[in-house]
mmCIF file of N, CA and C in Angstrom:
data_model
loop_
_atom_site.group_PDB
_atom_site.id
_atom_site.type_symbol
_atom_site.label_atom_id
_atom_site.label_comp_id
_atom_site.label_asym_id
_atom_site.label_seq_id
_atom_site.Cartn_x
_atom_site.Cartn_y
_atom_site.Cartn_z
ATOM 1 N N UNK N 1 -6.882 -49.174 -25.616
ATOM 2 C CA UNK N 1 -7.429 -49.013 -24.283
ATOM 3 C C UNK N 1 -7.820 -47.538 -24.131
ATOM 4 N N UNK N 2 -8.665 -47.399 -23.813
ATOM 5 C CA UNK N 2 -9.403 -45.780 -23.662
ATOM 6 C C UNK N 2 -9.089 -45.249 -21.781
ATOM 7 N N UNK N 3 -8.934 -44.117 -21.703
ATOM 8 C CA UNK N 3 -8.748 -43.592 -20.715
ATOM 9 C C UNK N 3 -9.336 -44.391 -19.546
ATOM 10 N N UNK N 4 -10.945 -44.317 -19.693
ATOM 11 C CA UNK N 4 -11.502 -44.814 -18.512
ATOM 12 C C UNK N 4 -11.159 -46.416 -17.835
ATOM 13 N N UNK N 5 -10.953 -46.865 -18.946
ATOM 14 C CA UNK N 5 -10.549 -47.997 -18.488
ATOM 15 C C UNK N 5 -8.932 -48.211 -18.015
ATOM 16 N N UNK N 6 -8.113 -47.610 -18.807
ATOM 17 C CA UNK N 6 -6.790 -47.273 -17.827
ATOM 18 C C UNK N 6 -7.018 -46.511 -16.560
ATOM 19 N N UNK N 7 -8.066 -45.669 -16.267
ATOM 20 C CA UNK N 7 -8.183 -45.211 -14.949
ATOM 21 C C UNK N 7 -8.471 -46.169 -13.580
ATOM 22 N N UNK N 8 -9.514 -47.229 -14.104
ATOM 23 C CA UNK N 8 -9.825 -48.116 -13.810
ATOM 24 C C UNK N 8 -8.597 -49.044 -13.132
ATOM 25 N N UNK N 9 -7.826 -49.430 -14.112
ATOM 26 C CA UNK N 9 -6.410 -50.621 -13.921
ATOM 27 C C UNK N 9 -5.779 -49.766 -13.174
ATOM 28 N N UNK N 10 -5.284 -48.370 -12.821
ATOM 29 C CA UNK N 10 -4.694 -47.549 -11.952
ATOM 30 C C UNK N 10 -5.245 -47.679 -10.470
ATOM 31 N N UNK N 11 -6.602 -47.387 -10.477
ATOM 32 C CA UNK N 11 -7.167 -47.278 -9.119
ATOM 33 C C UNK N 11 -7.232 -48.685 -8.550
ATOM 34 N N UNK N 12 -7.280 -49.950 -9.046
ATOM 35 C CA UNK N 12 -7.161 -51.588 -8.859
ATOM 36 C C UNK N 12 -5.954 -51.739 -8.227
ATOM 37 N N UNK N 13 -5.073 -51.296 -8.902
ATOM 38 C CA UNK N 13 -3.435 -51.562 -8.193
ATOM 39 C C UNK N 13 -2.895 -52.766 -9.186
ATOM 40 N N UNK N 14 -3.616 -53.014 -10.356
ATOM 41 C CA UNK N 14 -3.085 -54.118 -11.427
ATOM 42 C C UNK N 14 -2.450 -53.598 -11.794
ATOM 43 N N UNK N 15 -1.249 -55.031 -12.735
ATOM 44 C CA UNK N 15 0.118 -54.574 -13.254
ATOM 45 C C UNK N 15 -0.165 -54.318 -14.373
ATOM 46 N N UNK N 16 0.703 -52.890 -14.590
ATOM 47 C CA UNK N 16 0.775 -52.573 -15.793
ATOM 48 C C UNK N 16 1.898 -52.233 -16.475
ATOM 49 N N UNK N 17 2.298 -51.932 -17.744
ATOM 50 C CA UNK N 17 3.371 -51.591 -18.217
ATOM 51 C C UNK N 17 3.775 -50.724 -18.215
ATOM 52 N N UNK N 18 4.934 -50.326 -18.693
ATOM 53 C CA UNK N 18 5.799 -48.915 -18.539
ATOM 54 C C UNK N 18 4.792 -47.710 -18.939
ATOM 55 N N UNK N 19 4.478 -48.715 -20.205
ATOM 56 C CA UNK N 19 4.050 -47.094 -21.706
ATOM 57 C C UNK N 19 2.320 -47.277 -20.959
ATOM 58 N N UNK N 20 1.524 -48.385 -20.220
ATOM 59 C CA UNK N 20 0.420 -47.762 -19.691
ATOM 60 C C UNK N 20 0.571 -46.855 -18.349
ATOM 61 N N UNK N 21 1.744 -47.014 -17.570
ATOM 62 C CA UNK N 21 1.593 -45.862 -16.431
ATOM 63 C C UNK N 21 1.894 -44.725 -16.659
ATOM 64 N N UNK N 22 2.695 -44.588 -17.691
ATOM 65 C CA UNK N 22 2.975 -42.905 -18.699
ATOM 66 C C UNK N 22 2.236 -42.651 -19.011
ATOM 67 N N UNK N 23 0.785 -43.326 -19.822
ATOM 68 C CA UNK N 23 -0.508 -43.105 -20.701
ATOM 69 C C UNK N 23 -1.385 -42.813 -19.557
ATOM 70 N N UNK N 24 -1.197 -43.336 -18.338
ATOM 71 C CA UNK N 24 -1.929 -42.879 -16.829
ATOM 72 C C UNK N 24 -1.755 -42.066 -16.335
ATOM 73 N N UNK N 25 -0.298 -41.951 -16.195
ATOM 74 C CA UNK N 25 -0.007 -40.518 -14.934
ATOM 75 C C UNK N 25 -0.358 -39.076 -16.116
ATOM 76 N N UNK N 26 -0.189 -39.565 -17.547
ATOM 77 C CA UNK N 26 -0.301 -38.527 -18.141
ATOM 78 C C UNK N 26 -1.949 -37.806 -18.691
ATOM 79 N N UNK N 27 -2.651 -38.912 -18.588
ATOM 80 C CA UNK N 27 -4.060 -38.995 -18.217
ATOM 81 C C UNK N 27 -4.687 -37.982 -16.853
ATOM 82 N N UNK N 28 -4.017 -38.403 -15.877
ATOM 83 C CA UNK N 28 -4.471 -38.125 -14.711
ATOM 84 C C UNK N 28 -3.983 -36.627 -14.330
ATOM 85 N N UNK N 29 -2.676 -36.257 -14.857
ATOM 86 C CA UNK N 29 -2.343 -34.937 -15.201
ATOM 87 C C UNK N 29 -3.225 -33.759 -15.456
ATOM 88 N N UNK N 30 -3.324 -34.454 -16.772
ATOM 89 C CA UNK N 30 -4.421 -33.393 -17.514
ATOM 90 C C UNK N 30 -5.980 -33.252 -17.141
ATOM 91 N N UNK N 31 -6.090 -33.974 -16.309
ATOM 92 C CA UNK N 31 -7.429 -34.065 -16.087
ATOM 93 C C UNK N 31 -7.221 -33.450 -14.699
ATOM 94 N N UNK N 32 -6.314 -33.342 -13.941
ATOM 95 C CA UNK N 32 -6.437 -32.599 -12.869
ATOM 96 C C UNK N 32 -6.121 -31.181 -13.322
ATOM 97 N N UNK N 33 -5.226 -31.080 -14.282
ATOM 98 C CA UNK N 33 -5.052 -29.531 -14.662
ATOM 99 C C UNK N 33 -6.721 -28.699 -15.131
ATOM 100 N N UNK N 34 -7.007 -29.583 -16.080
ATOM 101 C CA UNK N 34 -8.513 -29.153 -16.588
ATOM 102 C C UNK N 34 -9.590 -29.286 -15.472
ATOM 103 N N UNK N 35 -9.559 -29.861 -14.006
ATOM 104 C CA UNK N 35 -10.542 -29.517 -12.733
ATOM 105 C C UNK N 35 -10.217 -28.012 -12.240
ATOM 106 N N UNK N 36 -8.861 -28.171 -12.131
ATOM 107 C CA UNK N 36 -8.246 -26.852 -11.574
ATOM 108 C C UNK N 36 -8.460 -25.537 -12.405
ATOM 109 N N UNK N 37 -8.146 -25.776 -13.925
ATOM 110 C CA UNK N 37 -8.708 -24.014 -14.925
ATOM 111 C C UNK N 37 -10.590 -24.103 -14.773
ATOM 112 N N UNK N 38 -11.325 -25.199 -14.862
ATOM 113 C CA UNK N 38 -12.349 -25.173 -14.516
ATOM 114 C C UNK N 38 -12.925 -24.816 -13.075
ATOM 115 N N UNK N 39 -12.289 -24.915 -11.857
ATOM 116 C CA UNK N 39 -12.267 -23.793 -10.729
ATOM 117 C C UNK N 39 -11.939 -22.228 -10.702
ATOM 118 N N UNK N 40 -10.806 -22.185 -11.673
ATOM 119 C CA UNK N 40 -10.500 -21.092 -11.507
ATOM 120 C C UNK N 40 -11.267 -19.601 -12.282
ATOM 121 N N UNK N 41 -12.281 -20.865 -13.372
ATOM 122 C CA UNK N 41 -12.874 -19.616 -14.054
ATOM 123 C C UNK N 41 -14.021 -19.641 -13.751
ATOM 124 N N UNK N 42 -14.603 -20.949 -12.967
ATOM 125 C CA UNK N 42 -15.769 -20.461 -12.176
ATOM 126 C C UNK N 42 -15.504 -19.066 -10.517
ATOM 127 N N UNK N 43 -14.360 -19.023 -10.097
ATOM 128 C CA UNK N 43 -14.231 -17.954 -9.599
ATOM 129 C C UNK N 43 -13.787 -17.089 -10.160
ATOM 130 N N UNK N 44 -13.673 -16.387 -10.911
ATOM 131 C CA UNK N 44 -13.398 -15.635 -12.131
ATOM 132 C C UNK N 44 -15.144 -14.854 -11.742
ATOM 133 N N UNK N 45 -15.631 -15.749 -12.755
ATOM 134 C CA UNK N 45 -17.368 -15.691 -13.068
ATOM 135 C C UNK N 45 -18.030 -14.890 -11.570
ATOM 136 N N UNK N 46 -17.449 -16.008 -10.457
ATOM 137 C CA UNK N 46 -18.145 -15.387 -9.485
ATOM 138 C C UNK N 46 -17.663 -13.960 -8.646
ATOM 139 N N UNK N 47 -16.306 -13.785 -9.131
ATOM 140 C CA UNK N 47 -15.965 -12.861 -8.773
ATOM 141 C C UNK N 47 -16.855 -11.626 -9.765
ATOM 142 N N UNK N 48 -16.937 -11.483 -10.683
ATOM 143 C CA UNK N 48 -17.545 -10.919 -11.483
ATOM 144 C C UNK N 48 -19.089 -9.871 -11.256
ATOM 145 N N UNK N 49 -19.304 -11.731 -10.951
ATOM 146 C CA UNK N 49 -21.267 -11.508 -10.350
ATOM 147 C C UNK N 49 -20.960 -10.465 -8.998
ATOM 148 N N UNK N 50 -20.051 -10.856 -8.579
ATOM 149 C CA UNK N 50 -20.609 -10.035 -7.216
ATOM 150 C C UNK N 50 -19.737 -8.646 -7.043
ATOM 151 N N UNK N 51 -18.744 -8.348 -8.250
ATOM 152 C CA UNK N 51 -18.612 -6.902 -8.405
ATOM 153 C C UNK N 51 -20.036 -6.541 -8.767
ATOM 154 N N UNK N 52 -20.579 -6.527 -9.746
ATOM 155 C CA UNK N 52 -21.873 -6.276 -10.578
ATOM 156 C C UNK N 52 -22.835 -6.278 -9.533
ATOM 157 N N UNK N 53 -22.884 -7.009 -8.555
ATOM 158 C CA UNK N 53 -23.973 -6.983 -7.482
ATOM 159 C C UNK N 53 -23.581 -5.960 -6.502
ATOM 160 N N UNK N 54 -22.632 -6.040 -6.246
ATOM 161 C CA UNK N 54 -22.211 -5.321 -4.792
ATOM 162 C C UNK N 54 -21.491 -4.141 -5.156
ATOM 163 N N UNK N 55 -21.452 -3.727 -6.457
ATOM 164 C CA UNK N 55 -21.164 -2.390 -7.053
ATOM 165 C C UNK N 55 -21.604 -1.017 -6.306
ATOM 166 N N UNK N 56 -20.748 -0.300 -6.030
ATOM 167 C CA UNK N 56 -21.091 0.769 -5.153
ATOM 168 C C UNK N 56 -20.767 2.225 -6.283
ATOM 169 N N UNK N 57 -21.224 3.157 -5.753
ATOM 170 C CA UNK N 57 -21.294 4.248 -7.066
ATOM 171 C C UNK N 57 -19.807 5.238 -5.978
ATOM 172 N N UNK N 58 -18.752 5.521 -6.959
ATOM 173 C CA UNK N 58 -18.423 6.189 -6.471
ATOM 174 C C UNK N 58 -18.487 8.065 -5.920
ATOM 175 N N UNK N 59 -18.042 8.491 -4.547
ATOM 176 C CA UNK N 59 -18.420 9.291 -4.436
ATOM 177 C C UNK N 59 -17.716 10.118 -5.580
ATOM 178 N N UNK N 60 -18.845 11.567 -5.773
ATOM 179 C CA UNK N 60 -18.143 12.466 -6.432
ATOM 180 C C UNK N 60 -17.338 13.643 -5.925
ATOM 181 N N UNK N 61 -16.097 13.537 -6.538
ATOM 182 C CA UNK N 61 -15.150 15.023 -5.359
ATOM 183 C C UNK N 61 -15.614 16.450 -5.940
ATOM 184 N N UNK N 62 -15.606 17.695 -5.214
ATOM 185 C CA UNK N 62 -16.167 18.538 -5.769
ATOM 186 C C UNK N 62 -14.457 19.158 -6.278
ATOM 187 N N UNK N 63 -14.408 19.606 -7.728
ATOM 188 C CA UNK N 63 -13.454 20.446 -7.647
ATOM 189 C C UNK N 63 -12.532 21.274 -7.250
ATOM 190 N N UNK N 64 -11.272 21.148 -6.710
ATOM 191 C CA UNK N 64 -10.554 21.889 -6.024
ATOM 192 C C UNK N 64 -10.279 22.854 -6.306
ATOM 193 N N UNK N 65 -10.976 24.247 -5.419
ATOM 194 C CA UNK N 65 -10.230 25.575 -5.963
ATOM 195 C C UNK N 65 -8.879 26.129 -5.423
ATOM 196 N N UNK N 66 -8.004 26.447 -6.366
ATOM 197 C CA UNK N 66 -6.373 27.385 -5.975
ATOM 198 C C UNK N 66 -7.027 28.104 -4.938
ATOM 199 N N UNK N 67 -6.785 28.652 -3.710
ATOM 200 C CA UNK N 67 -6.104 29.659 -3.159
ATOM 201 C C UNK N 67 -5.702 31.007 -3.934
ATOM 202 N N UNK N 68 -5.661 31.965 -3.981
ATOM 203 C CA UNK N 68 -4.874 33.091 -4.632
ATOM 204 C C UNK N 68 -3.700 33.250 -3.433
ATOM 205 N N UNK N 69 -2.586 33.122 -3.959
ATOM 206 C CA UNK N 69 -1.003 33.337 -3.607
ATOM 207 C C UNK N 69 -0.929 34.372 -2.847
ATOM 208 N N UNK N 70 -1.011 34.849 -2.173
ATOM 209 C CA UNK N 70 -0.788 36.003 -1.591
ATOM 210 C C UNK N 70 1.216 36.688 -1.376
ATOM 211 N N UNK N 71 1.571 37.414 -1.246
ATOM 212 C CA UNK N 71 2.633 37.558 -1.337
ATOM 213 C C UNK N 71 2.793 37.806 0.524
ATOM 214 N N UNK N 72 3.598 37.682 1.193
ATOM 215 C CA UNK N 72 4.184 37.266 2.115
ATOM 216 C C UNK N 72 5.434 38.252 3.166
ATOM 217 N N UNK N 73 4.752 38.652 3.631
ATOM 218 C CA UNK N 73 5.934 40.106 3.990
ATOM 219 C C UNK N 73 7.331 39.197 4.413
ATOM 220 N N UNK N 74 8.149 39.940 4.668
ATOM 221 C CA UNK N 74 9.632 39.397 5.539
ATOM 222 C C UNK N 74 9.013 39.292 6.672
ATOM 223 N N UNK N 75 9.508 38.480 7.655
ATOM 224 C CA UNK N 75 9.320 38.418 9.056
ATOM 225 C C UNK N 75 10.189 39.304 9.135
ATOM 226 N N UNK N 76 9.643 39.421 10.773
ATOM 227 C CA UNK N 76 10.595 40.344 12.033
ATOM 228 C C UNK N 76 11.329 39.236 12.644
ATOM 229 N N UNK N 77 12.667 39.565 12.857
ATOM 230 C CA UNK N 77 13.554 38.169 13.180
ATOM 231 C C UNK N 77 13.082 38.094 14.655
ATOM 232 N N UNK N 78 12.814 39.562 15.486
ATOM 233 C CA UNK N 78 12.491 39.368 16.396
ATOM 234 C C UNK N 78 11.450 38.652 16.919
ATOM 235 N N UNK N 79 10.232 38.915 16.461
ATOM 236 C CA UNK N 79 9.081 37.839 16.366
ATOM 237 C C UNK N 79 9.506 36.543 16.116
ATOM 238 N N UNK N 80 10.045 36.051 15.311
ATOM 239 C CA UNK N 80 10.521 34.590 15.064
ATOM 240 C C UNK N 80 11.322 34.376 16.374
ATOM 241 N N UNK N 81 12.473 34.975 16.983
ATOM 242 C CA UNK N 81 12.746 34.752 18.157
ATOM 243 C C UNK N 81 12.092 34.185 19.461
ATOM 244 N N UNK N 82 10.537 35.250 19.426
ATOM 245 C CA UNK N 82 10.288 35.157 20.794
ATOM 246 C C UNK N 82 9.175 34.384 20.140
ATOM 247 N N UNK N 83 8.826 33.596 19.409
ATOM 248 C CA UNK N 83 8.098 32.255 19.030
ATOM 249 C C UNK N 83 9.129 30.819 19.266
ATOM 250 N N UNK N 84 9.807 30.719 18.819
ATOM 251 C CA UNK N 84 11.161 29.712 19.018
ATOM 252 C C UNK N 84 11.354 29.770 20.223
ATOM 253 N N UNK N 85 11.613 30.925 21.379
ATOM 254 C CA UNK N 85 11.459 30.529 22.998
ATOM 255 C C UNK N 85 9.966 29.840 23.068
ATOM 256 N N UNK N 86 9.003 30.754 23.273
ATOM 257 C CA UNK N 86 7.916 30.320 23.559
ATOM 258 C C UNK N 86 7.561 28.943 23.184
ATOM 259 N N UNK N 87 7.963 28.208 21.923
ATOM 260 C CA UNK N 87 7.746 27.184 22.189
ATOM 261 C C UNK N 87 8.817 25.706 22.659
ATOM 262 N N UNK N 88 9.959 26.432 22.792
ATOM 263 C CA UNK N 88 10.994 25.349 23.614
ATOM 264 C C UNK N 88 10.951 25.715 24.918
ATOM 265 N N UNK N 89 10.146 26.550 25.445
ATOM 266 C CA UNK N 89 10.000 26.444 26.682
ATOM 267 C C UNK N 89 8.598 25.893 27.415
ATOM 268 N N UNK N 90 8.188 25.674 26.380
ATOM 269 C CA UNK N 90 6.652 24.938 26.597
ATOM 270 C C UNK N 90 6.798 23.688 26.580
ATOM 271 N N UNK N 91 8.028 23.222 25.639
ATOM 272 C CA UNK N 91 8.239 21.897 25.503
ATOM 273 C C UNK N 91 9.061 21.354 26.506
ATOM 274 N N UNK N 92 9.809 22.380 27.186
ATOM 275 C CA UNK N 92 10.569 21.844 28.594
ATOM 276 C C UNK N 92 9.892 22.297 29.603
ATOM 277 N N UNK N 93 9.151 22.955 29.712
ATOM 278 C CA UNK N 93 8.271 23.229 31.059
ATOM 279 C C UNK N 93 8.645 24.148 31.568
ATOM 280 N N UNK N 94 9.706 25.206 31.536
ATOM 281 C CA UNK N 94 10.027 26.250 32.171
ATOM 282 C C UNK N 94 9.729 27.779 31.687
ATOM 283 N N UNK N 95 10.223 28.278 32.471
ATOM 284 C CA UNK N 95 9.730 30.032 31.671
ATOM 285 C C UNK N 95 10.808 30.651 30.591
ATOM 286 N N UNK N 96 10.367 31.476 29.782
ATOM 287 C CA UNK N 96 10.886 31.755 29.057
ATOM 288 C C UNK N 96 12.295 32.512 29.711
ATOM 289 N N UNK N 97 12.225 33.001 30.938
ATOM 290 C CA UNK N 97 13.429 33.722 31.259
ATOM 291 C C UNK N 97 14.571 33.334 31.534
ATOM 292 N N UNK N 98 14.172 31.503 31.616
ATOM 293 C CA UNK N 98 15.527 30.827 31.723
ATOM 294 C C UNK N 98 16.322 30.024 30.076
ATOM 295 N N UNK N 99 15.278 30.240 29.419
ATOM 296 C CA UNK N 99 16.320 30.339 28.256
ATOM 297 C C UNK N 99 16.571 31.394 27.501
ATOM 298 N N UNK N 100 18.019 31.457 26.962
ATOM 299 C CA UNK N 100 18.961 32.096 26.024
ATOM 300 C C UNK N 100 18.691 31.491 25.145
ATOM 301 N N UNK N 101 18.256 32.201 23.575
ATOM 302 C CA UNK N 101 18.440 31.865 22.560
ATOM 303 C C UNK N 101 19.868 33.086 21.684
ATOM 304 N N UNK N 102 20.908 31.994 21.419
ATOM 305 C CA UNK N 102 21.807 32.884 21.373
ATOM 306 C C UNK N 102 22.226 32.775 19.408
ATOM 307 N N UNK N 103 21.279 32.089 18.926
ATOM 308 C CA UNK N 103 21.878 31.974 17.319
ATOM 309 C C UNK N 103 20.469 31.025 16.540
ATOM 310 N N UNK N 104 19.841 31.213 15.715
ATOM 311 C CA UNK N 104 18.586 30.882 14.997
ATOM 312 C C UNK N 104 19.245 30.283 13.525
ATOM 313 N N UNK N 105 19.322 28.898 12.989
ATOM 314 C CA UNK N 105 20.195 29.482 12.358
ATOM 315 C C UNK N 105 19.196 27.851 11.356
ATOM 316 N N UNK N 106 18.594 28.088 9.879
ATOM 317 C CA UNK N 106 18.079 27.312 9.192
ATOM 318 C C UNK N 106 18.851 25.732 8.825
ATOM 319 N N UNK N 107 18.397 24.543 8.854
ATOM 320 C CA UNK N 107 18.692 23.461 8.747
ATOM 321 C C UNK N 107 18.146 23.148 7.533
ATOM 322 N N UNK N 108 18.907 22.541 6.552
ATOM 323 C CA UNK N 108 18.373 22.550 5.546
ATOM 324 C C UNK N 108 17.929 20.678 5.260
ATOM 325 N N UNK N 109 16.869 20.170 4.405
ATOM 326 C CA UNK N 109 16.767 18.796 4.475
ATOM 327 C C UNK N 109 17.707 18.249 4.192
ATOM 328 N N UNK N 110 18.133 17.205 4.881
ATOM 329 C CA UNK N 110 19.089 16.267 5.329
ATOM 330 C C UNK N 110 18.308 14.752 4.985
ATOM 331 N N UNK N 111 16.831 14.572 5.165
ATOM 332 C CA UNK N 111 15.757 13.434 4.875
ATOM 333 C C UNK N 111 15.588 13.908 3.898
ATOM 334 N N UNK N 112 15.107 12.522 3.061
ATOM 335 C CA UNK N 112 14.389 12.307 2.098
ATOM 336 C C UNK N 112 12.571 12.798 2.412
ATOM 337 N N UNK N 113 12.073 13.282 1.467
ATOM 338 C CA UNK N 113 10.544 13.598 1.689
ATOM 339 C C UNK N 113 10.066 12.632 2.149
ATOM 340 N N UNK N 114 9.799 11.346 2.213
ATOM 341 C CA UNK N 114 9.166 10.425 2.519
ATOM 342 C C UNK N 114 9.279 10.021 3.967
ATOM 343 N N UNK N 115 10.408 10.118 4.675
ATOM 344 C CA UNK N 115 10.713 10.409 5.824
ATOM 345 C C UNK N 115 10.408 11.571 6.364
ATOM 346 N N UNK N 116 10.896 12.842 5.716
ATOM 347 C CA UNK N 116 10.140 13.479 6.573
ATOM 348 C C UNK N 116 8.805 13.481 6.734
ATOM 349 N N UNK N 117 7.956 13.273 5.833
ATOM 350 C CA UNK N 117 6.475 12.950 5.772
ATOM 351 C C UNK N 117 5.972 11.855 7.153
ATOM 352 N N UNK N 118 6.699 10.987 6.911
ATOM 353 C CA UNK N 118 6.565 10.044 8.213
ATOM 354 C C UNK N 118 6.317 10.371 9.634
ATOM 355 N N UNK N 119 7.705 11.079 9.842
ATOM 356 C CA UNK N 119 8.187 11.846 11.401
ATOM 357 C C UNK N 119 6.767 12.713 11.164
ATOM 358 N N UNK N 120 6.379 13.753 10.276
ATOM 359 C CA UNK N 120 5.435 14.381 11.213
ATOM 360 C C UNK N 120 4.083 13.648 10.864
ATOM 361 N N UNK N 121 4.052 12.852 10.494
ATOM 362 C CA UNK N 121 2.757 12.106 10.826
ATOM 363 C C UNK N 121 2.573 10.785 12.492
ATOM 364 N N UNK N 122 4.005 10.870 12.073
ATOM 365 C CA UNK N 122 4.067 10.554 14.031
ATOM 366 C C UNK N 122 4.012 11.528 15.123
ATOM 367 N N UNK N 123 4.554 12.601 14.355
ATOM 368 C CA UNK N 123 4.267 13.591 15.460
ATOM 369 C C UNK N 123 3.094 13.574 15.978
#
């Protein structure tokens, strides 16, 4: 019995035997697997065509030049002072004469870079 005609006795609803509904379902298997790789490499193909069509040129970056390093005097602690009022008092709304800054004192990272990266991109 050749495929088509077991396809045939399947789609009828006639009785068949054990070893023809194994020779069927196993028929019908493969032939749905082989519709399905035959979809998948016609989108393949078409994915293809329409990189090749819809291909865009990328832009070109111009070379990044270094900076020269400059070396960096010490601050004046005092200057750093009356920047640190000036701007916590901008951020609370009042004048600088009502705050005391009584100790400046460095925090060292506690976050991971990626977090901090975050926070000031929410900022």
């Amino acid at each position: 019995m050749n495929a088509s005609a077991l396809l045939e006795k399947l789609a009828s609803g006639a009785d068949l035997t054990t070893s023809e509904k194994l020779l069927g379902g196993s028929v019908v298997t493969v032939l749905a697997m082989a519709i399905v790789f035959l979809i998948l490499i016609l989108l393949i193909v078409a994915i293809v065509i329409m990189g090749k069509v819809l291909h865009r040129e990328t832009p070109t970056v111009a070379p990044v030049t270094k900076a020269p390093i400059e070396e960096v005097e010490e601050e004046d602690p005092y200057e750093l002072v009356a920047v640190i009022t000036a701007a916590v008092s901008e951020m609370m709304g009042t004048s600088q004469s009502n705050i005391k800054v009584k100790r400046i004192q460095r925090v060292g990272r506690s976050l991971p870079t990626w977090a901090t990266t975050g926070t000031k991109e929410t900022i």
